Amino acid sequence: EDQVTQSPEALRLQEGESSSLNCSYTVSGLRGLFWYRQDPGKGPEFLFTLYSAGEEKEKERLKATLTKKESFLHITAPKPEDSATYLCAVRTSNSGYALNFGKGTSLLVTP
Amino acid sequence: DAGVTQSPTHLIKTRGQHVTLRCSPISGHKSVSWYQQVLGQGPQFIFQYYEKEERGRGNFPDRFSARQFPNYSSELNVNALLLGDSALYLCASSPRGDGSNQPQHFGDGTRLSIL
């Protein structure tokens, strides 16, 4: 059975304090790993897709990386507006088109 | 450009009732997927429709059903509501749903509360 585990469950950072969120996965035949951001009361907002180990994607203060067992979302010099829940999801040969999500990491950035 | 739109935004029902949730995909998108998100959890896949055909079904009981219309909009129906059906129901669309890895784009969901 495919499994996606995100850590930590919650993270509190001061503005400017860089850190990383982790998404580890145990799946059969990874077809894509997706990062989303979700604000309270809103739907997930797409950030990145990664397909193969060694791939990296960047957007503003965010950088996503992928290995054969996990993905990291690096946040450089975060700002309060980066506060949100970050969700990791995978598509696999078992899941068809469905996304299998982790529980998310709740990030709070304080001024 | 309009994103994925869902209606209603909030809904309160009682146990045993039936509910219909609606979704309009991004213009040009032909695939719609439905997810259930319980508080504190990630979204869980319910259905995927592409070109008006069901292409995937998650581990949900037969009380849950869906359909896609010729204009690619979609409805999710839930019968005999239970307290455990209280959740945020999310709709996601993508241009295709035939195995390509284009990302799914989500609406802001319908918050369903069962009393």
PDB file of C-alpha atoms in Angstrom:
ATOM      1  CA  GLU A   1       0.000   0.000   0.000  1.00  0.00           C
ATOM      2  CA  ASP A   2       1.275   3.462  -0.923  1.00  0.00           C
ATOM      3  CA  GLN A   3       2.166   5.646   2.054  1.00  0.00           C
ATOM      4  CA  VAL A   4       3.025   9.335   2.336  1.00  0.00           C
ATOM      5  CA  THR A   5       4.334  10.773   5.603  1.00  0.00           C
ATOM      6  CA  GLN A   6       5.012  14.448   6.233  1.00  0.00           C
ATOM      7  CA  SER A   7       7.110  15.873   9.039  1.00  0.00           C
ATOM      8  CA  PRO A   8       7.030  17.812  11.187  1.00  0.00           C
ATOM      9  CA  GLU A   9       3.275  18.096  11.752  1.00  0.00           C
ATOM     10  CA  ALA A  10       3.725  21.712  12.787  1.00  0.00           C
ATOM     11  CA  LEU A  11       6.588  24.174  12.513  1.00  0.00           C
ATOM     12  CA  ARG A  12       6.996  27.638  13.938  1.00  0.00           C
ATOM     13  CA  LEU A  13       9.679  29.899  12.448  1.00  0.00           C
ATOM     14  CA  GLN A  14      10.726  33.459  12.956  1.00  0.00           C
ATOM     15  CA  GLU A  15      10.733  35.674   9.908  1.00  0.00           C
ATOM     16  CA  GLY A  16      13.982  35.080   8.019  1.00  0.00           C
ATOM     17  CA  GLU A  17      14.682  31.722   9.694  1.00  0.00           C
ATOM     18  CA  SER A  18      15.151  29.170   6.894  1.00  0.00           C
ATOM     19  CA  SER A  19      14.028  25.546   7.289  1.00  0.00           C
ATOM     20  CA  SER A  20      12.868  22.440   5.425  1.00  0.00           C
ATOM     21  CA  LEU A  21       9.707  20.358   5.371  1.00  0.00           C
ATOM     22  CA  ASN A  22       9.937  16.635   4.699  1.00  0.00           C
ATOM     23  CA  CYS A  23       7.735  14.282   2.689  1.00  0.00           C
ATOM     24  CA  SER A  24       8.757  10.627   2.774  1.00  0.00           C
ATOM     25  CA  TYR A  25       6.989   8.066   0.624  1.00  0.00           C
ATOM     26  CA  THR A  26       6.748   4.319   0.209  1.00  0.00           C
ATOM     27  CA  VAL A  27       5.079   3.628  -3.110  1.00  0.00           C
ATOM     28  CA  SER A  28       5.074   1.305  -6.080  1.00  0.00           C
ATOM     29  CA  GLY A  29       6.037   3.115  -9.237  1.00  0.00           C
ATOM     30  CA  LEU A  30       6.138   6.855  -8.518  1.00  0.00           C
ATOM     31  CA  ARG A  31       4.611   8.799 -11.390  1.00  0.00           C
ATOM     32  CA  GLY A  32       4.838  12.236  -9.830  1.00  0.00           C
ATOM     33  CA  LEU A  33       5.189  14.039  -6.507  1.00  0.00           C
ATOM     34  CA  PHE A  34       3.212  17.237  -5.985  1.00  0.00           C
ATOM     35  CA  TRP A  35       3.490  20.046  -3.440  1.00  0.00           C
ATOM     36  CA  TYR A  36       0.487  22.195  -2.569  1.00  0.00           C
ATOM     37  CA  ARG A  37      -0.081  25.099  -0.198  1.00  0.00           C
ATOM     38  CA  GLN A  38      -3.407  25.370   1.644  1.00  0.00           C
ATOM     39  CA  ASP A  39      -4.603  28.464   3.488  1.00  0.00           C
ATOM     40  CA  PRO A  40      -7.364  28.170   6.121  1.00  0.00           C
ATOM     41  CA  GLY A  41     -10.790  27.843   4.525  1.00  0.00           C
ATOM     42  CA  LYS A  42      -9.300  27.519   1.034  1.00  0.00           C
ATOM     43  CA  GLY A  43      -8.524  24.725  -1.379  1.00  0.00           C
ATOM     44  CA  PRO A  44      -4.965  23.527  -2.019  1.00  0.00           C
ATOM     45  CA  GLU A  45      -2.925  25.747  -4.324  1.00  0.00           C
ATOM     46  CA  PHE A  46      -0.502  23.975  -6.668  1.00  0.00           C
ATOM     47  CA  LEU A  47       3.183  24.737  -6.152  1.00  0.00           C
ATOM     48  CA  PHE A  48       5.422  22.104  -7.809  1.00  0.00           C
ATOM     49  CA  THR A  49       5.540  18.764  -9.613  1.00  0.00           C
ATOM     50  CA  LEU A  50       8.637  16.549  -9.396  1.00  0.00           C
ATOM     51  CA  TYR A  51       9.025  13.391 -11.457  1.00  0.00           C
ATOM     52  CA  SER A  52      12.444  11.869 -10.938  1.00  0.00           C
ATOM     53  CA  ALA A  53      15.169  11.654  -8.301  1.00  0.00           C
ATOM     54  CA  GLY A  54      17.541  14.594  -8.443  1.00  0.00           C
ATOM     55  CA  GLU A  55      14.968  16.983  -9.838  1.00  0.00           C
ATOM     56  CA  GLU A  56      14.630  20.443  -8.270  1.00  0.00           C
ATOM     57  CA  LYS A  57      12.059  23.222  -8.750  1.00  0.00           C
ATOM     58  CA  GLU A  58      12.123  26.789  -7.370  1.00  0.00           C
ATOM     59  CA  LYS A  59       9.548  29.516  -6.884  1.00  0.00           C
ATOM     60  CA  GLU A  60      10.364  32.666  -4.956  1.00  0.00           C
ATOM     61  CA  ARG A  61      11.442  31.554  -1.454  1.00  0.00           C
ATOM     62  CA  LEU A  62      10.498  27.907  -2.026  1.00  0.00           C
ATOM     63  CA  LYS A  63      12.629  25.123  -3.443  1.00  0.00           C
ATOM     64  CA  ALA A  64      11.458  21.517  -3.816  1.00  0.00           C
ATOM     65  CA  THR A  65      13.823  18.565  -4.214  1.00  0.00           C
ATOM     66  CA  LEU A  66      13.247  14.848  -4.784  1.00  0.00           C
ATOM     67  CA  THR A  67      15.168  11.680  -3.924  1.00  0.00           C
ATOM     68  CA  LYS A  68      14.103   8.062  -4.351  1.00  0.00           C
ATOM     69  CA  LYS A  69      12.499   7.996  -0.895  1.00  0.00           C
ATOM     70  CA  GLU A  70      11.623  11.563   0.044  1.00  0.00           C
ATOM     71  CA  SER A  71      11.084  15.129  -1.009  1.00  0.00           C
ATOM     72  CA  PHE A  72      12.033  18.322   0.767  1.00  0.00           C
ATOM     73  CA  LEU A  73      10.427  21.727   0.568  1.00  0.00           C
ATOM     74  CA  HIS A  74      13.060  24.269   1.527  1.00  0.00           C
ATOM     75  CA  ILE A  75      11.861  27.679   2.662  1.00  0.00           C
ATOM     76  CA  THR A  76      14.502  30.400   2.518  1.00  0.00           C
ATOM     77  CA  ALA A  77      14.093  33.551   4.634  1.00  0.00           C
ATOM     78  CA  PRO A  78      10.358  33.000   5.152  1.00  0.00           C
ATOM     79  CA  LYS A  79       7.891  35.826   5.623  1.00  0.00           C
ATOM     80  CA  PRO A  80       4.644  35.821   7.644  1.00  0.00           C
ATOM     81  CA  GLU A  81       2.671  35.439   4.405  1.00  0.00           C
ATOM     82  CA  ASP A  82       4.294  32.027   3.923  1.00  0.00           C
ATOM     83  CA  SER A  83       2.249  30.761   6.880  1.00  0.00           C
ATOM     84  CA  ALA A  84      -0.004  27.958   5.620  1.00  0.00           C
ATOM     85  CA  THR A  85      -0.354  24.181   5.567  1.00  0.00           C
ATOM     86  CA  TYR A  86       1.921  22.543   3.008  1.00  0.00           C
ATOM     87  CA  LEU A  87       0.654  19.302   1.513  1.00  0.00           C
ATOM     88  CA  CYS A  88       2.621  16.642  -0.318  1.00  0.00           C
ATOM     89  CA  ALA A  89       0.883  14.195  -2.678  1.00  0.00           C
ATOM     90  CA  VAL A  90       1.965  11.355  -4.957  1.00  0.00           C
ATOM     91  CA  ARG A  91       0.613   9.681  -8.071  1.00  0.00           C
ATOM     92  CA  THR A  92       1.688   6.074  -8.453  1.00  0.00           C
ATOM     93  CA  SER A  93       1.144   3.090 -10.683  1.00  0.00           C
ATOM     94  CA  ASN A  94      -1.309   1.835  -8.021  1.00  0.00           C
ATOM     95  CA  SER A  95      -3.287   5.061  -7.677  1.00  0.00           C
ATOM     96  CA  GLY A  96      -4.062   5.692 -11.321  1.00  0.00           C
ATOM     97  CA  TYR A  97      -4.905   9.371 -11.668  1.00  0.00           C
ATOM     98  CA  ALA A  98      -5.722   9.867  -7.973  1.00  0.00           C
ATOM     99  CA  LEU A  99      -3.471  11.912  -5.718  1.00  0.00           C
ATOM    100  CA  ASN A 100      -2.489  10.283  -2.419  1.00  0.00           C
ATOM    101  CA  PHE A 101      -1.905  13.061   0.120  1.00  0.00           C
ATOM    102  CA  GLY A 102       0.060  13.247   3.333  1.00  0.00           C
ATOM    103  CA  LYS A 103      -1.457  14.946   6.377  1.00  0.00           C
ATOM    104  CA  GLY A 104       0.452  18.157   5.780  1.00  0.00           C
ATOM    105  CA  THR A 105       2.812  20.411   7.720  1.00  0.00           C
ATOM    106  CA  SER A 106       1.302  23.486   9.361  1.00  0.00           C
ATOM    107  CA  LEU A 107       3.807  26.338   9.089  1.00  0.00           C
ATOM    108  CA  LEU A 108       3.595  29.512  11.163  1.00  0.00           C
ATOM    109  CA  VAL A 109       6.045  32.341  10.468  1.00  0.00           C
ATOM    110  CA  THR A 110       6.100  35.075  13.086  1.00  0.00           C
ATOM    111  CA  PRO A 111       7.393  38.629  12.555  1.00  0.00           C
TER     112      PRO A 111
ATOM    113  CA  ASP B   1      -9.328  33.549 -15.730  1.00  0.00           C
ATOM    114  CA  ALA B   2     -11.831  31.845 -13.453  1.00  0.00           C
ATOM    115  CA  GLY B   3     -10.515  28.977 -11.396  1.00  0.00           C
ATOM    116  CA  VAL B   4     -12.432  25.932 -10.262  1.00  0.00           C
ATOM    117  CA  THR B   5     -15.746  27.043  -8.782  1.00  0.00           C
ATOM    118  CA  GLN B   6     -17.774  25.044  -6.302  1.00  0.00           C
ATOM    119  CA  SER B   7     -21.244  25.540  -4.876  1.00  0.00           C
ATOM    120  CA  PRO B   8     -22.533  25.907  -2.311  1.00  0.00           C
ATOM    121  CA  THR B   9     -19.663  27.107  -0.110  1.00  0.00           C
ATOM    122  CA  HIS B  10     -21.315  25.898   3.077  1.00  0.00           C
ATOM    123  CA  LEU B  11     -24.099  23.422   3.749  1.00  0.00           C
ATOM    124  CA  ILE B  12     -25.756  22.067   6.873  1.00  0.00           C
ATOM    125  CA  LYS B  13     -27.703  18.809   6.712  1.00  0.00           C
ATOM    126  CA  THR B  14     -29.073  16.266   9.157  1.00  0.00           C
ATOM    127  CA  ARG B  15     -28.374  12.559   9.323  1.00  0.00           C
ATOM    128  CA  GLY B  16     -30.155  10.508   6.683  1.00  0.00           C
ATOM    129  CA  GLN B  17     -30.594  13.374   4.235  1.00  0.00           C
ATOM    130  CA  HIS B  18     -29.182  13.586   0.726  1.00  0.00           C
ATOM    131  CA  VAL B  19     -26.833  16.263  -0.631  1.00  0.00           C
ATOM    132  CA  THR B  20     -25.658  17.401  -4.084  1.00  0.00           C
ATOM    133  CA  LEU B  21     -22.442  19.379  -4.500  1.00  0.00           C
ATOM    134  CA  ARG B  22     -21.523  21.112  -7.742  1.00  0.00           C
ATOM    135  CA  CYS B  23     -18.263  21.915  -9.498  1.00  0.00           C
ATOM    136  CA  SER B  24     -17.317  23.889 -12.601  1.00  0.00           C
ATOM    137  CA  PRO B  25     -13.795  23.187 -13.864  1.00  0.00           C
ATOM    138  CA  ILE B  26     -11.348  25.677 -15.282  1.00  0.00           C
ATOM    139  CA  SER B  27     -12.300  26.542 -18.853  1.00  0.00           C
ATOM    140  CA  GLY B  28     -10.759  23.981 -21.216  1.00  0.00           C
ATOM    141  CA  HIS B  29     -10.242  21.355 -18.521  1.00  0.00           C
ATOM    142  CA  LYS B  30     -11.917  18.035 -19.228  1.00  0.00           C
ATOM    143  CA  SER B  31     -11.068  16.082 -16.076  1.00  0.00           C
ATOM    144  CA  VAL B  32     -12.707  16.568 -12.694  1.00  0.00           C
ATOM    145  CA  SER B  33     -11.789  14.821  -9.458  1.00  0.00           C
ATOM    146  CA  TRP B  34     -13.494  14.894  -6.073  1.00  0.00           C
ATOM    147  CA  TYR B  35     -11.748  14.706  -2.704  1.00  0.00           C
ATOM    148  CA  GLN B  36     -12.908  14.648   0.916  1.00  0.00           C
ATOM    149  CA  GLN B  37     -10.829  16.495   3.516  1.00  0.00           C
ATOM    150  CA  VAL B  38     -11.525  15.905   7.179  1.00  0.00           C
ATOM    151  CA  LEU B  39     -10.145  18.479   9.606  1.00  0.00           C
ATOM    152  CA  GLY B  40      -6.448  17.926  10.256  1.00  0.00           C
ATOM    153  CA  GLN B  41      -6.019  15.431   7.413  1.00  0.00           C
ATOM    154  CA  GLY B  42      -4.942  15.594   3.802  1.00  0.00           C
ATOM    155  CA  PRO B  43      -7.561  15.290   1.042  1.00  0.00           C
ATOM    156  CA  GLN B  44      -8.750  11.757   0.272  1.00  0.00           C
ATOM    157  CA  PHE B  45      -9.669  10.762  -3.289  1.00  0.00           C
ATOM    158  CA  ILE B  46     -13.314   9.923  -4.006  1.00  0.00           C
ATOM    159  CA  PHE B  47     -13.835   9.975  -7.812  1.00  0.00           C
ATOM    160  CA  GLN B  48     -12.272  11.031 -11.076  1.00  0.00           C
ATOM    161  CA  TYR B  49     -14.202  11.759 -14.265  1.00  0.00           C
ATOM    162  CA  TYR B  50     -12.674  12.375 -17.679  1.00  0.00           C
ATOM    163  CA  GLU B  51     -14.649  12.945 -20.843  1.00  0.00           C
ATOM    164  CA  LYS B  52     -17.851  12.194 -18.887  1.00  0.00           C
ATOM    165  CA  GLU B  53     -16.710   8.719 -17.880  1.00  0.00           C
ATOM    166  CA  GLU B  54     -15.703   7.516 -14.414  1.00  0.00           C
ATOM    167  CA  ARG B  55     -11.976   6.786 -14.551  1.00  0.00           C
ATOM    168  CA  GLY B  56     -11.230   6.210 -10.891  1.00  0.00           C
ATOM    169  CA  ARG B  57     -12.961   5.534  -7.588  1.00  0.00           C
ATOM    170  CA  GLY B  58     -11.547   5.732  -4.088  1.00  0.00           C
ATOM    171  CA  ASN B  59     -12.431   3.681  -1.034  1.00  0.00           C
ATOM    172  CA  PHE B  60     -15.827   5.238  -0.338  1.00  0.00           C
ATOM    173  CA  PRO B  61     -19.211   3.518   0.129  1.00  0.00           C
ATOM    174  CA  ASP B  62     -21.869   3.333  -2.578  1.00  0.00           C
ATOM    175  CA  ARG B  63     -23.709   6.192  -0.861  1.00  0.00           C
ATOM    176  CA  PHE B  64     -21.287   8.398  -2.773  1.00  0.00           C
ATOM    177  CA  SER B  65     -21.872   8.895  -6.491  1.00  0.00           C
ATOM    178  CA  ALA B  66     -20.937  11.445  -9.107  1.00  0.00           C
ATOM    179  CA  ARG B  67     -21.407  12.362 -12.701  1.00  0.00           C
ATOM    180  CA  GLN B  68     -19.925  14.709 -15.293  1.00  0.00           C
ATOM    181  CA  PHE B  69     -21.974  16.696 -17.760  1.00  0.00           C
ATOM    182  CA  PRO B  70     -21.313  17.504 -21.455  1.00  0.00           C
ATOM    183  CA  ASN B  71     -19.938  20.934 -20.435  1.00  0.00           C
ATOM    184  CA  TYR B  72     -17.476  19.081 -18.100  1.00  0.00           C
ATOM    185  CA  SER B  73     -19.066  20.376 -14.906  1.00  0.00           C
ATOM    186  CA  SER B  74     -19.693  17.753 -12.255  1.00  0.00           C
ATOM    187  CA  GLU B  75     -21.931  16.822  -9.363  1.00  0.00           C
ATOM    188  CA  LEU B  76     -21.119  14.785  -6.270  1.00  0.00           C
ATOM    189  CA  ASN B  77     -24.090  13.134  -4.575  1.00  0.00           C
ATOM    190  CA  VAL B  78     -24.107  11.646  -1.095  1.00  0.00           C
ATOM    191  CA  ASN B  79     -27.104   9.690   0.185  1.00  0.00           C
ATOM    192  CA  ALA B  80     -28.102   8.704   3.724  1.00  0.00           C
ATOM    193  CA  LEU B  81     -25.743  11.198   5.314  1.00  0.00           C
ATOM    194  CA  LEU B  82     -23.804  10.167   8.404  1.00  0.00           C
ATOM    195  CA  LEU B  83     -22.130  12.341  11.027  1.00  0.00           C
ATOM    196  CA  GLY B  84     -18.789  11.131   9.666  1.00  0.00           C
ATOM    197  CA  ASP B  85     -19.522  12.703   6.292  1.00  0.00           C
ATOM    198  CA  SER B  86     -18.870  16.138   7.798  1.00  0.00           C
ATOM    199  CA  ALA B  87     -15.877  17.464   5.879  1.00  0.00           C
ATOM    200  CA  LEU B  88     -14.585  19.858   3.247  1.00  0.00           C
ATOM    201  CA  TYR B  89     -15.396  18.469  -0.204  1.00  0.00           C
ATOM    202  CA  LEU B  90     -12.902  19.579  -2.818  1.00  0.00           C
ATOM    203  CA  CYS B  91     -13.157  19.502  -6.582  1.00  0.00           C
ATOM    204  CA  ALA B  92     -10.060  19.566  -8.748  1.00  0.00           C
ATOM    205  CA  SER B  93      -9.704  19.925 -12.505  1.00  0.00           C
ATOM    206  CA  SER B  94      -6.961  19.331 -15.036  1.00  0.00           C
ATOM    207  CA  PRO B  95      -6.784  19.583 -18.818  1.00  0.00           C
ATOM    208  CA  ARG B  96      -6.651  15.825 -19.259  1.00  0.00           C
ATOM    209  CA  GLY B  97      -7.143  12.759 -17.086  1.00  0.00           C
ATOM    210  CA  ASP B  98      -5.713  10.007 -19.163  1.00  0.00           C
ATOM    211  CA  GLY B  99      -2.437   9.461 -17.385  1.00  0.00           C
ATOM    212  CA  SER B 100      -0.673  12.700 -18.114  1.00  0.00           C
ATOM    213  CA  ASN B 101       1.037  14.353 -15.167  1.00  0.00           C
ATOM    214  CA  GLN B 102      -0.540  17.760 -15.461  1.00  0.00           C
ATOM    215  CA  PRO B 103      -1.291  19.061 -11.966  1.00  0.00           C
ATOM    216  CA  GLN B 104      -4.785  19.123 -10.559  1.00  0.00           C
ATOM    217  CA  HIS B 105      -6.096  22.572  -9.643  1.00  0.00           C
ATOM    218  CA  PHE B 106      -8.467  22.778  -6.704  1.00  0.00           C
ATOM    219  CA  GLY B 107     -11.493  24.867  -5.887  1.00  0.00           C
ATOM    220  CA  ASP B 108     -12.097  26.242  -2.384  1.00  0.00           C
ATOM    221  CA  GLY B 109     -14.495  23.446  -1.556  1.00  0.00           C
ATOM    222  CA  THR B 110     -17.891  22.961   0.017  1.00  0.00           C
ATOM    223  CA  ARG B 111     -17.932  22.774   3.805  1.00  0.00           C
ATOM    224  CA  LEU B 112     -20.550  20.144   4.708  1.00  0.00           C
ATOM    225  CA  SER B 113     -21.730  19.860   8.294  1.00  0.00           C
ATOM    226  CA  ILE B 114     -23.999  17.015   9.409  1.00  0.00           C
ATOM    227  CA  LEU B 115     -26.090  17.503  12.551  1.00  0.00           C
TER     228      LEU B 115
END
